[in-house]
GROMACS .gro file of C-alpha atoms in nm:
model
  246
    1UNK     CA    1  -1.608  -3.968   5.817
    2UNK     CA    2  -1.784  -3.817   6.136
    3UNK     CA    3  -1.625  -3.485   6.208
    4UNK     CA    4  -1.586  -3.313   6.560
    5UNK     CA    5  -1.513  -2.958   6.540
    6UNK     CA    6  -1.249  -2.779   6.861
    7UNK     CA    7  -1.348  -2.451   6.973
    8UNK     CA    8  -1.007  -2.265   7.141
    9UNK     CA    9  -1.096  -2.036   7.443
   10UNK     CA   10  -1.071  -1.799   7.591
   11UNK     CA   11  -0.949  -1.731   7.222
   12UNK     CA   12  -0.710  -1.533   7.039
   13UNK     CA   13  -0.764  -1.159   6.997
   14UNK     CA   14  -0.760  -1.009   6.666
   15UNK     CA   15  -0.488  -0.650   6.631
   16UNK     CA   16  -0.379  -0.450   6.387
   17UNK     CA   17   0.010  -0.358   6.474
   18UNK     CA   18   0.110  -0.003   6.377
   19UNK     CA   19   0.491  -0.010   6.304
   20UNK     CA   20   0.624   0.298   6.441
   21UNK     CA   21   0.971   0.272   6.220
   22UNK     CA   22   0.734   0.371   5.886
   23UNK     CA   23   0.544   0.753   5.863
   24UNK     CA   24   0.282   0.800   5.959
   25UNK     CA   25   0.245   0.550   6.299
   26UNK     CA   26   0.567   0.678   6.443
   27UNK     CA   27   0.279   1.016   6.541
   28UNK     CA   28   0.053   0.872   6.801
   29UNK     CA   29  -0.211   1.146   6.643
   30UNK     CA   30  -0.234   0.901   6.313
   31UNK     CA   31  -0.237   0.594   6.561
   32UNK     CA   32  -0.525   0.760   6.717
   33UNK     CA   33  -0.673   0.827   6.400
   34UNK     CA   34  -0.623   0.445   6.270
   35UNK     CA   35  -0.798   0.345   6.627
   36UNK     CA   36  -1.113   0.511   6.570
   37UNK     CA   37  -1.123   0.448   6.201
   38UNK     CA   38  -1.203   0.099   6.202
   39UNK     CA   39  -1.549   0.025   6.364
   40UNK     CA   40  -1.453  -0.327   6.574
   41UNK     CA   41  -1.818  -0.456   6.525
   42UNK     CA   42  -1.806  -0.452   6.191
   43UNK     CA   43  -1.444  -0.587   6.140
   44UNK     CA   44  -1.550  -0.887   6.401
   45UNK     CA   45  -1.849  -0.939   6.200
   46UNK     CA   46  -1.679  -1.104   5.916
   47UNK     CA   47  -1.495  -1.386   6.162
   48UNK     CA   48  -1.806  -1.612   6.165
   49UNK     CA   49  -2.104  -1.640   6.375
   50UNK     CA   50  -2.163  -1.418   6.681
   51UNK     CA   51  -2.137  -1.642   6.948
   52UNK     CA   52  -1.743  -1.745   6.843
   53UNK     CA   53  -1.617  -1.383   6.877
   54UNK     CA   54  -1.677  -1.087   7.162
   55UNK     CA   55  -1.594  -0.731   7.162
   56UNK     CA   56  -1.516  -0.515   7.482
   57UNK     CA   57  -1.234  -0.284   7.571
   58UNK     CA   58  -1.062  -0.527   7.825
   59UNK     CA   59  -0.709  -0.524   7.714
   60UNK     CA   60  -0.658  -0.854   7.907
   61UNK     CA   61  -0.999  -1.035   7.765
   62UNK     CA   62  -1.354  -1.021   7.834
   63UNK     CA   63  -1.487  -1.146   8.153
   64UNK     CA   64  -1.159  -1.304   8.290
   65UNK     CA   65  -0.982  -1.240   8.619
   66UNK     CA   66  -0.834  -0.895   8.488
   67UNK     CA   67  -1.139  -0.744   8.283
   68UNK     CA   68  -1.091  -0.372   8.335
   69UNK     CA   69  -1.250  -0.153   8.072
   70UNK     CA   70  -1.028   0.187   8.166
   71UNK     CA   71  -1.042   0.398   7.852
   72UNK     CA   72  -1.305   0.214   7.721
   73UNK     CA   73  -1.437   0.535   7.515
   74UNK     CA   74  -1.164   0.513   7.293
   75UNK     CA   75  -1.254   0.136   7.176
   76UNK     CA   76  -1.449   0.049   6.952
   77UNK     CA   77  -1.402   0.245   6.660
   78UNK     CA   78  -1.566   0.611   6.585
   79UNK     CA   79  -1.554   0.648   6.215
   80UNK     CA   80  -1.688   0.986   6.186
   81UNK     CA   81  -1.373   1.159   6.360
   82UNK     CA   82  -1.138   0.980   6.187
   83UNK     CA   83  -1.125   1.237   5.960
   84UNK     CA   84  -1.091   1.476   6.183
   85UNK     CA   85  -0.805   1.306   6.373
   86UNK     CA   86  -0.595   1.254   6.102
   87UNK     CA   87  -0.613   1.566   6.008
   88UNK     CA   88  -0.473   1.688   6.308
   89UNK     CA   89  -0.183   1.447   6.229
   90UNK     CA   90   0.186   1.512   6.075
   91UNK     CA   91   0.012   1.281   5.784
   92UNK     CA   92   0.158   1.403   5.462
   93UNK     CA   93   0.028   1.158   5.238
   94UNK     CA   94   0.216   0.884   5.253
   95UNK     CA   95   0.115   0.543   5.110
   96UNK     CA   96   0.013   0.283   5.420
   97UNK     CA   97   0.091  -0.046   5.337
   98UNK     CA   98  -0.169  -0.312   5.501
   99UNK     CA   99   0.034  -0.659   5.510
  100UNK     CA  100  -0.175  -0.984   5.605
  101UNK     CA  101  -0.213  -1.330   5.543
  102UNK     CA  102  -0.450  -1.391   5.250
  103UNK     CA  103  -0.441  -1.778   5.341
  104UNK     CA  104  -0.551  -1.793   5.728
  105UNK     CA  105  -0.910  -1.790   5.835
  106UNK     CA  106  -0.798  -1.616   6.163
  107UNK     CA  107  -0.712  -1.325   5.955
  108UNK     CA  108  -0.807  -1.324   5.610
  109UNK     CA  109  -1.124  -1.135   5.617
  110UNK     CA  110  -1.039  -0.870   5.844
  111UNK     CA  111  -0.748  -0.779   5.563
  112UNK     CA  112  -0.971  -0.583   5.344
  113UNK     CA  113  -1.199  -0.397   5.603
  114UNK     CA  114  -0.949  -0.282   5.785
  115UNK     CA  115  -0.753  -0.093   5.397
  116UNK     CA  116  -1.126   0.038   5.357
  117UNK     CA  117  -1.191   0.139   5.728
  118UNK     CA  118  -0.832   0.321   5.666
  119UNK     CA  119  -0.937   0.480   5.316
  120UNK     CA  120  -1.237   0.612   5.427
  121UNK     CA  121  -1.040   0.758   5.710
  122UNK     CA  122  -0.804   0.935   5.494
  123UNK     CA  123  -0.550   0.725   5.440
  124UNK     CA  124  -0.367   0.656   5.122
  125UNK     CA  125  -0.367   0.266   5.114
  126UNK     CA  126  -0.173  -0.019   4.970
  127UNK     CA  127  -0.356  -0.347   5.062
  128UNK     CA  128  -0.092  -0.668   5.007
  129UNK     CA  129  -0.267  -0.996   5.098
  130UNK     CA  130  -0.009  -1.319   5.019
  131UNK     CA  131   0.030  -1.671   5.162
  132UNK     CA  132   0.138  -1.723   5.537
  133UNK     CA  133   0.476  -1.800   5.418
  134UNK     CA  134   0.530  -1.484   5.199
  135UNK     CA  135   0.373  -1.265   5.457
  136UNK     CA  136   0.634  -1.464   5.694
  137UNK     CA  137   0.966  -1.353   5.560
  138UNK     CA  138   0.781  -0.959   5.479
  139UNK     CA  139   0.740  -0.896   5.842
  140UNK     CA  140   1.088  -0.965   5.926
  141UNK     CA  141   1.168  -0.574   5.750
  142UNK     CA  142   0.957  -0.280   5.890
  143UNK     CA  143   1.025  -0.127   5.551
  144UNK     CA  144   0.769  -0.387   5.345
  145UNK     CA  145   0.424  -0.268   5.577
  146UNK     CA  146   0.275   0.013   5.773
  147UNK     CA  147   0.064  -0.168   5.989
  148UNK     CA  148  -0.020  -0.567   6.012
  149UNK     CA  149  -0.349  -0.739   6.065
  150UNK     CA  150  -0.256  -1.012   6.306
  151UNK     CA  151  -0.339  -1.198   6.599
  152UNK     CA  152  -0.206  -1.341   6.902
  153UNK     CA  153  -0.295  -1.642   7.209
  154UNK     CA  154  -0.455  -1.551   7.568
  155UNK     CA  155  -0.142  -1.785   7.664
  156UNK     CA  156   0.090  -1.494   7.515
  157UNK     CA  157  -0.131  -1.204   7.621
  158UNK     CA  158  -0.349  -1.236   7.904
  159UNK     CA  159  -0.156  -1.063   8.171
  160UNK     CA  160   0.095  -0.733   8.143
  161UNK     CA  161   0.335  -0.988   8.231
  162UNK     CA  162   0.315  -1.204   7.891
  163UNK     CA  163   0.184  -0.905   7.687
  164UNK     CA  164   0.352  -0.909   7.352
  165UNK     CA  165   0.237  -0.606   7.237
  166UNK     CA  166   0.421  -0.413   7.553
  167UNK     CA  167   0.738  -0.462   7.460
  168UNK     CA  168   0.858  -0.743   7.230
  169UNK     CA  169   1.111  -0.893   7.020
  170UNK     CA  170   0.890  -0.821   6.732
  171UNK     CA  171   0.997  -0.507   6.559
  172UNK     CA  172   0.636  -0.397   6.482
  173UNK     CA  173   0.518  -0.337   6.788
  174UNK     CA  174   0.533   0.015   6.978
  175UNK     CA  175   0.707   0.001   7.262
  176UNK     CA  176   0.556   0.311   7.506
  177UNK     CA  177   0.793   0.384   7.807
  178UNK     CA  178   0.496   0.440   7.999
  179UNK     CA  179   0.378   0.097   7.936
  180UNK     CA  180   0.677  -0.065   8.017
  181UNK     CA  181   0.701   0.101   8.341
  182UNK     CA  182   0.359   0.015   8.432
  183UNK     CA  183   0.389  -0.350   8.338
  184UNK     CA  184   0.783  -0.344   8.559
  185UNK     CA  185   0.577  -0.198   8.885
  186UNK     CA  186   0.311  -0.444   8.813
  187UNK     CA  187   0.529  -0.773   8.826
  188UNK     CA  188   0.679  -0.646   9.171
  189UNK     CA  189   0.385  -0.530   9.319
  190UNK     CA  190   0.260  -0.825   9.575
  191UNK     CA  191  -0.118  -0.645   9.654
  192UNK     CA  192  -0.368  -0.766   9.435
  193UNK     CA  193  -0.563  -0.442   9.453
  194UNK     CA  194  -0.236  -0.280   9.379
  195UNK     CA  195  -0.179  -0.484   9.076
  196UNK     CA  196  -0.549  -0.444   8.936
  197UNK     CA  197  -0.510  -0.039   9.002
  198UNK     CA  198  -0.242  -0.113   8.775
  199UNK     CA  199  -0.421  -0.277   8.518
  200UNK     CA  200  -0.631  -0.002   8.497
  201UNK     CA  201  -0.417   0.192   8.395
  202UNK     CA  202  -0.198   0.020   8.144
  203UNK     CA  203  -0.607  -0.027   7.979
  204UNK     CA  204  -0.649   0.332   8.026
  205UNK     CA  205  -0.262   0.383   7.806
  206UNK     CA  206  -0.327   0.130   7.555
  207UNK     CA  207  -0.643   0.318   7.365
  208UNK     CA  208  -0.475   0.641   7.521
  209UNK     CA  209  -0.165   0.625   7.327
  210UNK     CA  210  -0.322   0.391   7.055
  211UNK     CA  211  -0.029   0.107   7.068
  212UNK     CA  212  -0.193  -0.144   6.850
  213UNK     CA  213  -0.581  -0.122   6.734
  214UNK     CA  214  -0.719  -0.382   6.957
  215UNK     CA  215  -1.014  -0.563   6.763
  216UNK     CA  216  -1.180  -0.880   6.950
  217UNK     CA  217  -1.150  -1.181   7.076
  218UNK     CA  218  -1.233  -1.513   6.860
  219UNK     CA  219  -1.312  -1.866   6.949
  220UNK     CA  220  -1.073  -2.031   6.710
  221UNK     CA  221  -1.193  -2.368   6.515
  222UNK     CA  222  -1.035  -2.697   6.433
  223UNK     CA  223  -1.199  -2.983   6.272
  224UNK     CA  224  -1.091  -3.353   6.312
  225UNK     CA  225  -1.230  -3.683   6.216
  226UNK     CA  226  -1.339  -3.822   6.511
  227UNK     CA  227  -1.104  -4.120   6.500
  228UNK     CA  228  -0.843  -3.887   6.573
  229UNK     CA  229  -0.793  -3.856   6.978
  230UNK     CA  230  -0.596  -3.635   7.196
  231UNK     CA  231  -0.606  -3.319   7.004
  232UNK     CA  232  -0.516  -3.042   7.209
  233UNK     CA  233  -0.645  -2.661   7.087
  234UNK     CA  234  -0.479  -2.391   7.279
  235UNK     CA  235  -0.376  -2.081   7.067
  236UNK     CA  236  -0.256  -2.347   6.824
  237UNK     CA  237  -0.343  -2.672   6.774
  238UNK     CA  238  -0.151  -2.979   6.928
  239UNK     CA  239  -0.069  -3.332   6.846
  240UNK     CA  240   0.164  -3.469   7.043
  241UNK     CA  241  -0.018  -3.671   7.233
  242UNK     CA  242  -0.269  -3.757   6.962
  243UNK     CA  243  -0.340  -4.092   6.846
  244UNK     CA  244  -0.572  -4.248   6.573
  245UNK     CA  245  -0.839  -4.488   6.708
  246UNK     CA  246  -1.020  -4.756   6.436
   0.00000   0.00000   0.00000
């Protein structure tokens, strides 16, 4: 049958979590040093075709209401002092376990070149790939993985307010006191200028203090015959009001 194929924007945004509960990521120096390690280009490169994924250091996503670029010399990757970084470190050695799905087109490629991004950095790496159900029940102990190669929705992450990556329930994820005070003053601050200066600087703390390594933003896919009507494609697809017309 005829297929249509659903782009989702604005997108997700591709991240590699550094759990701060395993050596070395608790030491923002080896965060820092897993930032500039992996060049974002290249990573992006294997997600498809250029025109379905962007790259710039807006925390809150390319050219939308709160693009902001503060600290923007910090993304992107910088390979060469990686070394260099990491070296500065408390790293001692110890084995960093990259977790991802092995089974998800969102984030199966970026798997492997973000281990090799991290070898040639230094690191001593353990790459596990497994099915989205295995990988499932390993995240729920931040003793099975150093760092994750994830993603998450502009719905969930396109505002401090609904930033999961600030503070969440998800063990993961480093929660930076500065952060968290910056997002607080931003959700009772009523002057939009105010709230942008804000912005600014929560962009400026997030390659700063190297929280997550923020990759880029995708234009998810989902193909459907085209007898199938109502599909809805946010950060995940929907079907509740779908219906099949013959």
């Amino acid at each position: 049958p005829a297929i249509n194929v659903l782009l989702g924007r604005p997108g997700n945004r591709s991240v590699v979590y550094l759990n701060p509960a395993a050596a070395p990521f608790g030491d923002v120096r080896a965060r820092l040093a897993a930032q500039a390690a992996i060049d974002v280009q290249s990573a992006m490169a294997g997600m498809g075709a250029p025109e379905l994924w962007a790259t710039c250091a807006a925390v809150y996503w390319c050219d939308g209401p709160l693009d902001v670029r503060d600290g923007g010399e910090l993304y992107g990757g910088d390979p060469a002092s990686a070394r260099a970084l990491l070296a500065d470190s408390d790293y001692d050695g110890e084995t960093v376990v990259v977790l991802g799905p092995a089974d998800m087109g969102w984030t199966s490629p970026l798997v492997p070149t973000v281990a090799d991004a991290l070898r040639a950095a230094g690191f001593n790496v353990e790459e596990i790939s497994t099915g989205y159900q295995t990988f499932g029940g390993l995240i729920q102990s931040t003793s099975n993985y150093s760092a994750i190669v994830g993603w998450y929705g502009h719905w969930g992450g396109g505002s401090p307010l609904t930033d999961p990556t600030i503070s969440s329930t998800n063990r993961f994820v480093v929660e930076d006191d500065d952060l968290i005070e910056l997002r607080n003053r931003y959700a009772l601050e009523p002057g939009e200028s105010e709230r942008l200066a804000i912005v600014r600087q929560i962009n400026r703390l997030r390659y700063e203090h190297a929280t997550t390594v923020l990759l880029g933003t995708f234009d998810h896919m989902l193909p459907t015959t085209r007898d199938l009507k109502g599909v809805g494609l946010f950060a995940l697809p929907y079907y509740g009001n779908a219906w099949l017309e013959r």
